[in-house]
């Protein structure tokens, strides 16, 4: 079932999980709108001008459906930053009105665990600009190799939790990219393969991925409506896999 889940994710980001709709707009139009919105934000000073990123390596990317298109992550991003890692109390923040700092274990594949945090000592002032919020996409920046480039979307969170400096957080430009679809891409297909290869370090126990490399990650782009169709189908099939797994485990326990 775990292998089946990976196959579902792979088919999703290749454009092979749901039927193509000829009425969907091409990805090129979506990317134009995003570029226009980003330029508007840059002119207002609400978004930093993007730095050049390494061109996508077409030889490492698989073919996409006709209306799809590859894009680096960078043009899709409105803001990208990381947090703060002060010396904290080892226990979690006890309530919503006590500040805490998220541990990297708060970021699991497709899952955000707000209770994985450490309490900020009372003598330290919080940094509200580091506070995690719904809509943030989080990705682990440093740690053991198997815990670097783990990512999830924050769909909901309690207040007064800050990201640590070992977590990268980014928000998408408004214009049609669906956060759950981007989070899906970060965990499957060519995007996930790129992130795995982009990790660096002297030892497997301490590796990292830079914001520069993350911004250059290839992302498959399709219409907004297709992004929603794909995510809905993935959610449906993953729920089915979980129900099958639970049923098999129940049968196994009955025969013990």
PDB file of C-alpha atoms in Angstrom:
ATOM      1  CA  UNK A   1       0.000   0.000   0.000  1.00  0.00           C
ATOM      2  CA  UNK A   2       2.890   2.379   0.671  1.00  0.00           C
ATOM      3  CA  UNK A   3       4.226   1.639  -2.823  1.00  0.00           C
ATOM      4  CA  UNK A   4       0.734   2.235  -4.218  1.00  0.00           C
ATOM      5  CA  UNK A   5       0.603   5.630  -2.494  1.00  0.00           C
ATOM      6  CA  UNK A   6       3.915   6.611  -4.103  1.00  0.00           C
ATOM      7  CA  UNK A   7       2.599   5.534  -7.509  1.00  0.00           C
ATOM      8  CA  UNK A   8      -0.515   7.670  -7.013  1.00  0.00           C
ATOM      9  CA  UNK A   9       1.621  10.709  -6.170  1.00  0.00           C
ATOM     10  CA  UNK A  10       3.908  10.086  -9.146  1.00  0.00           C
ATOM     11  CA  UNK A  11       0.967   9.815 -11.571  1.00  0.00           C
ATOM     12  CA  UNK A  12      -0.569  12.975 -10.072  1.00  0.00           C
ATOM     13  CA  UNK A  13       2.438  15.206 -10.765  1.00  0.00           C
ATOM     14  CA  UNK A  14       2.907  13.715 -14.245  1.00  0.00           C
ATOM     15  CA  UNK A  15      -0.631  14.668 -15.258  1.00  0.00           C
ATOM     16  CA  UNK A  16      -1.755  11.057 -15.540  1.00  0.00           C
ATOM     17  CA  UNK A  17      -4.097  10.709 -12.558  1.00  0.00           C
ATOM     18  CA  UNK A  18      -7.149  12.613 -13.821  1.00  0.00           C
ATOM     19  CA  UNK A  19      -8.412  13.115 -17.406  1.00  0.00           C
ATOM     20  CA  UNK A  20      -7.263  16.235 -19.251  1.00  0.00           C
ATOM     21  CA  UNK A  21     -10.005  18.813 -19.879  1.00  0.00           C
ATOM     22  CA  UNK A  22      -9.619  20.535 -23.279  1.00  0.00           C
ATOM     23  CA  UNK A  23     -11.356  23.605 -21.817  1.00  0.00           C
ATOM     24  CA  UNK A  24      -8.610  24.165 -19.218  1.00  0.00           C
ATOM     25  CA  UNK A  25      -6.386  27.173 -19.847  1.00  0.00           C
ATOM     26  CA  UNK A  26      -2.737  26.445 -20.693  1.00  0.00           C
ATOM     27  CA  UNK A  27      -0.136  26.751 -17.958  1.00  0.00           C
ATOM     28  CA  UNK A  28       1.523  29.570 -19.915  1.00  0.00           C
ATOM     29  CA  UNK A  29      -1.483  31.838 -19.244  1.00  0.00           C
ATOM     30  CA  UNK A  30      -1.437  31.038 -15.537  1.00  0.00           C
ATOM     31  CA  UNK A  31       2.280  31.807 -15.353  1.00  0.00           C
ATOM     32  CA  UNK A  32       1.700  35.133 -17.147  1.00  0.00           C
ATOM     33  CA  UNK A  33      -0.849  36.183 -14.496  1.00  0.00           C
ATOM     34  CA  UNK A  34       1.485  35.175 -11.693  1.00  0.00           C
ATOM     35  CA  UNK A  35       4.351  37.132 -13.301  1.00  0.00           C
ATOM     36  CA  UNK A  36       2.141  40.222 -13.609  1.00  0.00           C
ATOM     37  CA  UNK A  37       1.085  39.995  -9.957  1.00  0.00           C
ATOM     38  CA  UNK A  38       4.655  39.475  -8.825  1.00  0.00           C
ATOM     39  CA  UNK A  39       5.801  42.500 -10.846  1.00  0.00           C
ATOM     40  CA  UNK A  40       3.045  44.562  -9.214  1.00  0.00           C
ATOM     41  CA  UNK A  41       4.160  43.459  -5.744  1.00  0.00           C
ATOM     42  CA  UNK A  42       7.794  44.187  -6.560  1.00  0.00           C
ATOM     43  CA  UNK A  43       6.871  47.706  -7.725  1.00  0.00           C
ATOM     44  CA  UNK A  44       5.076  48.298  -4.406  1.00  0.00           C
ATOM     45  CA  UNK A  45       8.007  46.933  -2.421  1.00  0.00           C
ATOM     46  CA  UNK A  46       5.813  44.134  -1.082  1.00  0.00           C
ATOM     47  CA  UNK A  47       7.955  41.454  -2.694  1.00  0.00           C
ATOM     48  CA  UNK A  48      11.713  41.242  -3.242  1.00  0.00           C
ATOM     49  CA  UNK A  49      12.902  41.108  -6.825  1.00  0.00           C
ATOM     50  CA  UNK A  50      13.792  37.562  -7.685  1.00  0.00           C
ATOM     51  CA  UNK A  51      17.404  36.655  -8.250  1.00  0.00           C
ATOM     52  CA  UNK A  52      18.436  34.639 -11.312  1.00  0.00           C
ATOM     53  CA  UNK A  53      18.032  30.909 -10.791  1.00  0.00           C
ATOM     54  CA  UNK A  54      19.755  28.109 -12.627  1.00  0.00           C
ATOM     55  CA  UNK A  55      17.842  27.149 -15.805  1.00  0.00           C
ATOM     56  CA  UNK A  56      15.865  23.923 -15.589  1.00  0.00           C
ATOM     57  CA  UNK A  57      17.675  20.850 -16.863  1.00  0.00           C
ATOM     58  CA  UNK A  58      15.278  19.475 -19.454  1.00  0.00           C
ATOM     59  CA  UNK A  59      17.200  16.198 -19.706  1.00  0.00           C
ATOM     60  CA  UNK A  60      16.227  15.272 -16.144  1.00  0.00           C
ATOM     61  CA  UNK A  61      12.542  16.167 -16.521  1.00  0.00           C
ATOM     62  CA  UNK A  62       9.809  13.949 -17.884  1.00  0.00           C
ATOM     63  CA  UNK A  63       7.356  15.076 -20.602  1.00  0.00           C
ATOM     64  CA  UNK A  64       4.167  16.753 -19.419  1.00  0.00           C
ATOM     65  CA  UNK A  65       0.663  16.940 -20.949  1.00  0.00           C
ATOM     66  CA  UNK A  66       0.244  19.429 -23.795  1.00  0.00           C
ATOM     67  CA  UNK A  67      -1.080  22.340 -21.734  1.00  0.00           C
ATOM     68  CA  UNK A  68       1.300  21.828 -18.815  1.00  0.00           C
ATOM     69  CA  UNK A  69       4.665  23.539 -18.376  1.00  0.00           C
ATOM     70  CA  UNK A  70       7.732  23.291 -16.160  1.00  0.00           C
ATOM     71  CA  UNK A  71       8.697  26.322 -14.062  1.00  0.00           C
ATOM     72  CA  UNK A  72      11.263  26.955 -11.326  1.00  0.00           C
ATOM     73  CA  UNK A  73       9.654  27.460  -7.931  1.00  0.00           C
ATOM     74  CA  UNK A  74      11.066  31.000  -7.639  1.00  0.00           C
ATOM     75  CA  UNK A  75       8.569  32.873  -9.886  1.00  0.00           C
ATOM     76  CA  UNK A  76       5.692  31.337  -7.916  1.00  0.00           C
ATOM     77  CA  UNK A  77       6.960  32.574  -4.542  1.00  0.00           C
ATOM     78  CA  UNK A  78       5.934  35.882  -2.944  1.00  0.00           C
ATOM     79  CA  UNK A  79       8.129  35.596   0.143  1.00  0.00           C
ATOM     80  CA  UNK A  80      10.609  33.004   1.426  1.00  0.00           C
ATOM     81  CA  UNK A  81      12.371  33.152   4.774  1.00  0.00           C
ATOM     82  CA  UNK A  82      13.460  31.122   7.777  1.00  0.00           C
ATOM     83  CA  UNK A  83      13.003  31.645  11.492  1.00  0.00           C
ATOM     84  CA  UNK A  84      14.829  31.926  14.783  1.00  0.00           C
ATOM     85  CA  UNK A  85      16.350  29.317  17.085  1.00  0.00           C
ATOM     86  CA  UNK A  86      16.917  30.733  20.591  1.00  0.00           C
ATOM     87  CA  UNK A  87      17.796  28.494  23.529  1.00  0.00           C
ATOM     88  CA  UNK A  88      14.376  27.247  24.630  1.00  0.00           C
ATOM     89  CA  UNK A  89      12.737  25.343  27.447  1.00  0.00           C
ATOM     90  CA  UNK A  90      12.679  21.654  26.484  1.00  0.00           C
ATOM     91  CA  UNK A  91       8.955  21.285  27.165  1.00  0.00           C
ATOM     92  CA  UNK A  92       6.290  22.466  24.685  1.00  0.00           C
ATOM     93  CA  UNK A  93       4.429  25.741  25.064  1.00  0.00           C
ATOM     94  CA  UNK A  94       1.603  24.947  27.524  1.00  0.00           C
ATOM     95  CA  UNK A  95      -1.060  27.215  25.992  1.00  0.00           C
ATOM     96  CA  UNK A  96      -1.965  29.471  23.077  1.00  0.00           C
ATOM     97  CA  UNK A  97      -0.853  32.581  24.961  1.00  0.00           C
ATOM     98  CA  UNK A  98       2.684  31.312  25.609  1.00  0.00           C
ATOM     99  CA  UNK A  99       5.111  31.601  22.699  1.00  0.00           C
ATOM    100  CA  UNK A 100       6.871  28.531  21.373  1.00  0.00           C
ATOM    101  CA  UNK A 101       9.388  27.696  18.644  1.00  0.00           C
ATOM    102  CA  UNK A 102       8.627  24.870  16.233  1.00  0.00           C
ATOM    103  CA  UNK A 103      11.054  21.959  16.099  1.00  0.00           C
ATOM    104  CA  UNK A 104      11.910  20.483  12.697  1.00  0.00           C
ATOM    105  CA  UNK A 105       9.817  17.461  13.716  1.00  0.00           C
ATOM    106  CA  UNK A 106       6.763  19.731  13.427  1.00  0.00           C
ATOM    107  CA  UNK A 107       7.252  19.322   9.675  1.00  0.00           C
ATOM    108  CA  UNK A 108       6.337  15.860   8.445  1.00  0.00           C
ATOM    109  CA  UNK A 109       5.561  14.733   4.912  1.00  0.00           C
ATOM    110  CA  UNK A 110       2.146  16.271   4.148  1.00  0.00           C
ATOM    111  CA  UNK A 111       1.583  16.820   7.893  1.00  0.00           C
ATOM    112  CA  UNK A 112       2.071  19.783  10.221  1.00  0.00           C
ATOM    113  CA  UNK A 113       2.374  18.947  13.946  1.00  0.00           C
ATOM    114  CA  UNK A 114       1.961  22.141  15.963  1.00  0.00           C
ATOM    115  CA  UNK A 115       2.571  20.381  19.283  1.00  0.00           C
ATOM    116  CA  UNK A 116       6.179  19.672  18.220  1.00  0.00           C
ATOM    117  CA  UNK A 117       7.546  22.879  19.700  1.00  0.00           C
ATOM    118  CA  UNK A 118       9.662  24.209  22.571  1.00  0.00           C
ATOM    119  CA  UNK A 119       8.543  26.943  24.937  1.00  0.00           C
ATOM    120  CA  UNK A 120      10.210  30.332  24.524  1.00  0.00           C
ATOM    121  CA  UNK A 121      11.820  31.396  27.847  1.00  0.00           C
ATOM    122  CA  UNK A 122       9.956  34.239  29.544  1.00  0.00           C
ATOM    123  CA  UNK A 123      13.006  36.521  29.490  1.00  0.00           C
ATOM    124  CA  UNK A 124      13.168  36.481  25.665  1.00  0.00           C
ATOM    125  CA  UNK A 125      10.940  38.689  23.531  1.00  0.00           C
ATOM    126  CA  UNK A 126       9.135  36.842  20.716  1.00  0.00           C
ATOM    127  CA  UNK A 127       9.656  37.700  17.069  1.00  0.00           C
ATOM    128  CA  UNK A 128       6.153  37.961  15.594  1.00  0.00           C
ATOM    129  CA  UNK A 129       7.547  38.124  12.046  1.00  0.00           C
ATOM    130  CA  UNK A 130       8.567  34.471  12.502  1.00  0.00           C
ATOM    131  CA  UNK A 131       5.064  33.349  13.542  1.00  0.00           C
ATOM    132  CA  UNK A 132       3.729  30.464  11.493  1.00  0.00           C
ATOM    133  CA  UNK A 133       0.364  31.004   9.787  1.00  0.00           C
ATOM    134  CA  UNK A 134      -2.200  29.098   7.753  1.00  0.00           C
ATOM    135  CA  UNK A 135      -1.103  29.035   4.116  1.00  0.00           C
ATOM    136  CA  UNK A 136       2.603  28.731   4.925  1.00  0.00           C
ATOM    137  CA  UNK A 137       4.479  25.982   3.117  1.00  0.00           C
ATOM    138  CA  UNK A 138       7.250  24.688   5.378  1.00  0.00           C
ATOM    139  CA  UNK A 139      10.344  22.716   4.399  1.00  0.00           C
ATOM    140  CA  UNK A 140      13.112  21.509   6.697  1.00  0.00           C
ATOM    141  CA  UNK A 141      16.437  23.163   5.892  1.00  0.00           C
ATOM    142  CA  UNK A 142      19.007  21.308   8.013  1.00  0.00           C
ATOM    143  CA  UNK A 143      19.469  18.080   9.934  1.00  0.00           C
ATOM    144  CA  UNK A 144      20.096  14.392   9.172  1.00  0.00           C
ATOM    145  CA  UNK A 145      19.815  13.604   5.446  1.00  0.00           C
ATOM    146  CA  UNK A 146      16.493  11.787   5.824  1.00  0.00           C
ATOM    147  CA  UNK A 147      15.000  14.808   7.616  1.00  0.00           C
ATOM    148  CA  UNK A 148      16.120  17.532   5.170  1.00  0.00           C
ATOM    149  CA  UNK A 149      13.689  18.832   2.505  1.00  0.00           C
ATOM    150  CA  UNK A 150      10.675  17.370   4.314  1.00  0.00           C
ATOM    151  CA  UNK A 151       7.709  19.618   3.563  1.00  0.00           C
ATOM    152  CA  UNK A 152       4.087  20.280   4.374  1.00  0.00           C
ATOM    153  CA  UNK A 153       1.365  22.895   4.037  1.00  0.00           C
ATOM    154  CA  UNK A 154       0.078  24.564   7.198  1.00  0.00           C
ATOM    155  CA  UNK A 155      -3.699  24.472   6.795  1.00  0.00           C
ATOM    156  CA  UNK A 156      -4.434  25.568  10.372  1.00  0.00           C
ATOM    157  CA  UNK A 157      -2.356  26.369  13.447  1.00  0.00           C
ATOM    158  CA  UNK A 158      -2.645  27.710  16.969  1.00  0.00           C
ATOM    159  CA  UNK A 159      -1.250  31.224  17.515  1.00  0.00           C
ATOM    160  CA  UNK A 160       2.137  32.251  18.935  1.00  0.00           C
ATOM    161  CA  UNK A 161       4.342  29.598  17.363  1.00  0.00           C
ATOM    162  CA  UNK A 162       7.502  30.674  15.533  1.00  0.00           C
ATOM    163  CA  UNK A 163       9.445  28.779  12.889  1.00  0.00           C
ATOM    164  CA  UNK A 164      13.049  27.935  13.743  1.00  0.00           C
ATOM    165  CA  UNK A 165      16.039  28.817  11.587  1.00  0.00           C
ATOM    166  CA  UNK A 166      16.177  25.184  10.451  1.00  0.00           C
ATOM    167  CA  UNK A 167      12.805  25.588   8.695  1.00  0.00           C
ATOM    168  CA  UNK A 168      12.265  27.484   5.447  1.00  0.00           C
ATOM    169  CA  UNK A 169       8.814  29.021   5.045  1.00  0.00           C
ATOM    170  CA  UNK A 170       7.323  30.399   1.842  1.00  0.00           C
ATOM    171  CA  UNK A 171       4.090  31.886   0.546  1.00  0.00           C
ATOM    172  CA  UNK A 172       2.887  31.753  -3.046  1.00  0.00           C
ATOM    173  CA  UNK A 173       2.047  34.720  -5.243  1.00  0.00           C
ATOM    174  CA  UNK A 174      -1.717  35.125  -5.581  1.00  0.00           C
ATOM    175  CA  UNK A 175      -2.784  34.252  -9.088  1.00  0.00           C
ATOM    176  CA  UNK A 176      -3.855  30.659  -9.357  1.00  0.00           C
ATOM    177  CA  UNK A 177      -1.364  28.257  -7.801  1.00  0.00           C
ATOM    178  CA  UNK A 178      -3.066  25.985  -5.267  1.00  0.00           C
ATOM    179  CA  UNK A 179      -0.951  25.553  -2.124  1.00  0.00           C
ATOM    180  CA  UNK A 180      -1.942  21.895  -1.687  1.00  0.00           C
ATOM    181  CA  UNK A 181      -0.868  21.139  -5.253  1.00  0.00           C
ATOM    182  CA  UNK A 182       2.547  22.777  -4.745  1.00  0.00           C
ATOM    183  CA  UNK A 183       2.985  20.843  -1.487  1.00  0.00           C
ATOM    184  CA  UNK A 184       2.123  17.682  -3.436  1.00  0.00           C
ATOM    185  CA  UNK A 185       4.768  18.473  -6.069  1.00  0.00           C
ATOM    186  CA  UNK A 186       7.453  18.993  -3.413  1.00  0.00           C
ATOM    187  CA  UNK A 187       6.907  15.410  -2.284  1.00  0.00           C
ATOM    188  CA  UNK A 188       6.770  13.534  -5.596  1.00  0.00           C
ATOM    189  CA  UNK A 189       8.182  13.217  -9.084  1.00  0.00           C
ATOM    190  CA  UNK A 190      10.968  15.349 -10.523  1.00  0.00           C
ATOM    191  CA  UNK A 191      10.587  18.043  -7.845  1.00  0.00           C
ATOM    192  CA  UNK A 192      11.214  15.577  -5.023  1.00  0.00           C
ATOM    193  CA  UNK A 193      14.094  13.992  -6.952  1.00  0.00           C
ATOM    194  CA  UNK A 194      15.660  17.418  -7.443  1.00  0.00           C
ATOM    195  CA  UNK A 195      15.348  18.267  -3.728  1.00  0.00           C
ATOM    196  CA  UNK A 196      16.983  14.972  -2.767  1.00  0.00           C
ATOM    197  CA  UNK A 197      19.923  15.688  -5.083  1.00  0.00           C
ATOM    198  CA  UNK A 198      20.170  19.312  -3.875  1.00  0.00           C
ATOM    199  CA  UNK A 199      21.029  18.339  -0.297  1.00  0.00           C
ATOM    200  CA  UNK A 200      24.649  18.995   0.666  1.00  0.00           C
ATOM    201  CA  UNK A 201      26.912  18.450   3.660  1.00  0.00           C
ATOM    202  CA  UNK A 202      30.036  16.736   4.901  1.00  0.00           C
ATOM    203  CA  UNK A 203      28.145  13.892   6.573  1.00  0.00           C
ATOM    204  CA  UNK A 204      24.735  12.243   6.300  1.00  0.00           C
ATOM    205  CA  UNK A 205      24.080  13.225   9.912  1.00  0.00           C
ATOM    206  CA  UNK A 206      24.262  16.947   9.148  1.00  0.00           C
ATOM    207  CA  UNK A 207      23.078  18.131   5.763  1.00  0.00           C
ATOM    208  CA  UNK A 208      21.203  21.149   4.457  1.00  0.00           C
ATOM    209  CA  UNK A 209      19.427  22.675   1.498  1.00  0.00           C
ATOM    210  CA  UNK A 210      19.746  26.365   0.660  1.00  0.00           C
ATOM    211  CA  UNK A 211      17.010  28.794  -0.313  1.00  0.00           C
ATOM    212  CA  UNK A 212      18.834  29.354  -3.613  1.00  0.00           C
ATOM    213  CA  UNK A 213      18.589  25.657  -4.478  1.00  0.00           C
ATOM    214  CA  UNK A 214      14.988  25.470  -3.293  1.00  0.00           C
ATOM    215  CA  UNK A 215      14.002  28.404  -5.516  1.00  0.00           C
ATOM    216  CA  UNK A 216      15.468  26.563  -8.523  1.00  0.00           C
ATOM    217  CA  UNK A 217      13.373  23.425  -7.945  1.00  0.00           C
ATOM    218  CA  UNK A 218      11.354  22.394 -11.042  1.00  0.00           C
ATOM    219  CA  UNK A 219       7.578  22.444 -10.552  1.00  0.00           C
ATOM    220  CA  UNK A 220       5.029  21.054 -13.051  1.00  0.00           C
ATOM    221  CA  UNK A 221       2.391  23.703 -13.741  1.00  0.00           C
ATOM    222  CA  UNK A 222      -1.172  23.101 -14.919  1.00  0.00           C
ATOM    223  CA  UNK A 223      -4.402  25.104 -14.779  1.00  0.00           C
ATOM    224  CA  UNK A 224      -5.875  26.037 -11.416  1.00  0.00           C
ATOM    225  CA  UNK A 225      -8.931  23.873 -12.026  1.00  0.00           C
ATOM    226  CA  UNK A 226      -6.795  20.851 -12.835  1.00  0.00           C
ATOM    227  CA  UNK A 227      -4.673  21.421  -9.737  1.00  0.00           C
ATOM    228  CA  UNK A 228      -7.847  21.198  -7.637  1.00  0.00           C
ATOM    229  CA  UNK A 229      -9.040  18.087  -9.502  1.00  0.00           C
ATOM    230  CA  UNK A 230      -5.702  16.376  -8.940  1.00  0.00           C
ATOM    231  CA  UNK A 231      -5.582  17.183  -5.219  1.00  0.00           C
ATOM    232  CA  UNK A 232      -9.172  15.992  -4.753  1.00  0.00           C
ATOM    233  CA  UNK A 233      -8.401  12.685  -6.502  1.00  0.00           C
ATOM    234  CA  UNK A 234      -5.194  12.195  -4.495  1.00  0.00           C
ATOM    235  CA  UNK A 235      -7.087  12.819  -1.241  1.00  0.00           C
ATOM    236  CA  UNK A 236      -9.769  10.337  -2.295  1.00  0.00           C
ATOM    237  CA  UNK A 237      -7.287   7.606  -3.212  1.00  0.00           C
ATOM    238  CA  UNK A 238      -5.110   8.156  -0.140  1.00  0.00           C
ATOM    239  CA  UNK A 239      -8.172   7.813   2.101  1.00  0.00           C
ATOM    240  CA  UNK A 240      -9.023   4.570   0.320  1.00  0.00           C
ATOM    241  CA  UNK A 241      -5.477   3.263   0.894  1.00  0.00           C
ATOM    242  CA  UNK A 242      -5.684   4.174   4.588  1.00  0.00           C
ATOM    243  CA  UNK A 243      -9.010   2.344   4.925  1.00  0.00           C
ATOM    244  CA  UNK A 244      -7.564  -0.730   3.196  1.00  0.00           C
ATOM    245  CA  UNK A 245      -4.513  -0.658   5.470  1.00  0.00           C
ATOM    246  CA  UNK A 246      -6.694  -0.371   8.580  1.00  0.00           C
ATOM    247  CA  UNK A 247      -8.817  -3.285   7.358  1.00  0.00           C
ATOM    248  CA  UNK A 248      -5.778  -5.466   6.717  1.00  0.00           C
ATOM    249  CA  UNK A 249      -4.372  -4.655  10.149  1.00  0.00           C
ATOM    250  CA  UNK A 250      -7.705  -5.576  11.742  1.00  0.00           C
ATOM    251  CA  UNK A 251      -7.703  -8.895   9.893  1.00  0.00           C
ATOM    252  CA  UNK A 252      -4.119  -9.493  11.025  1.00  0.00           C
ATOM    253  CA  UNK A 253      -5.002  -8.861  14.665  1.00  0.00           C
ATOM    254  CA  UNK A 254      -7.998 -11.207  14.420  1.00  0.00           C
ATOM    255  CA  UNK A 255      -5.713 -14.047  13.321  1.00  0.00           C
ATOM    256  CA  UNK A 256      -3.116 -13.568  16.075  1.00  0.00           C
TER     257      UNK A 256
END
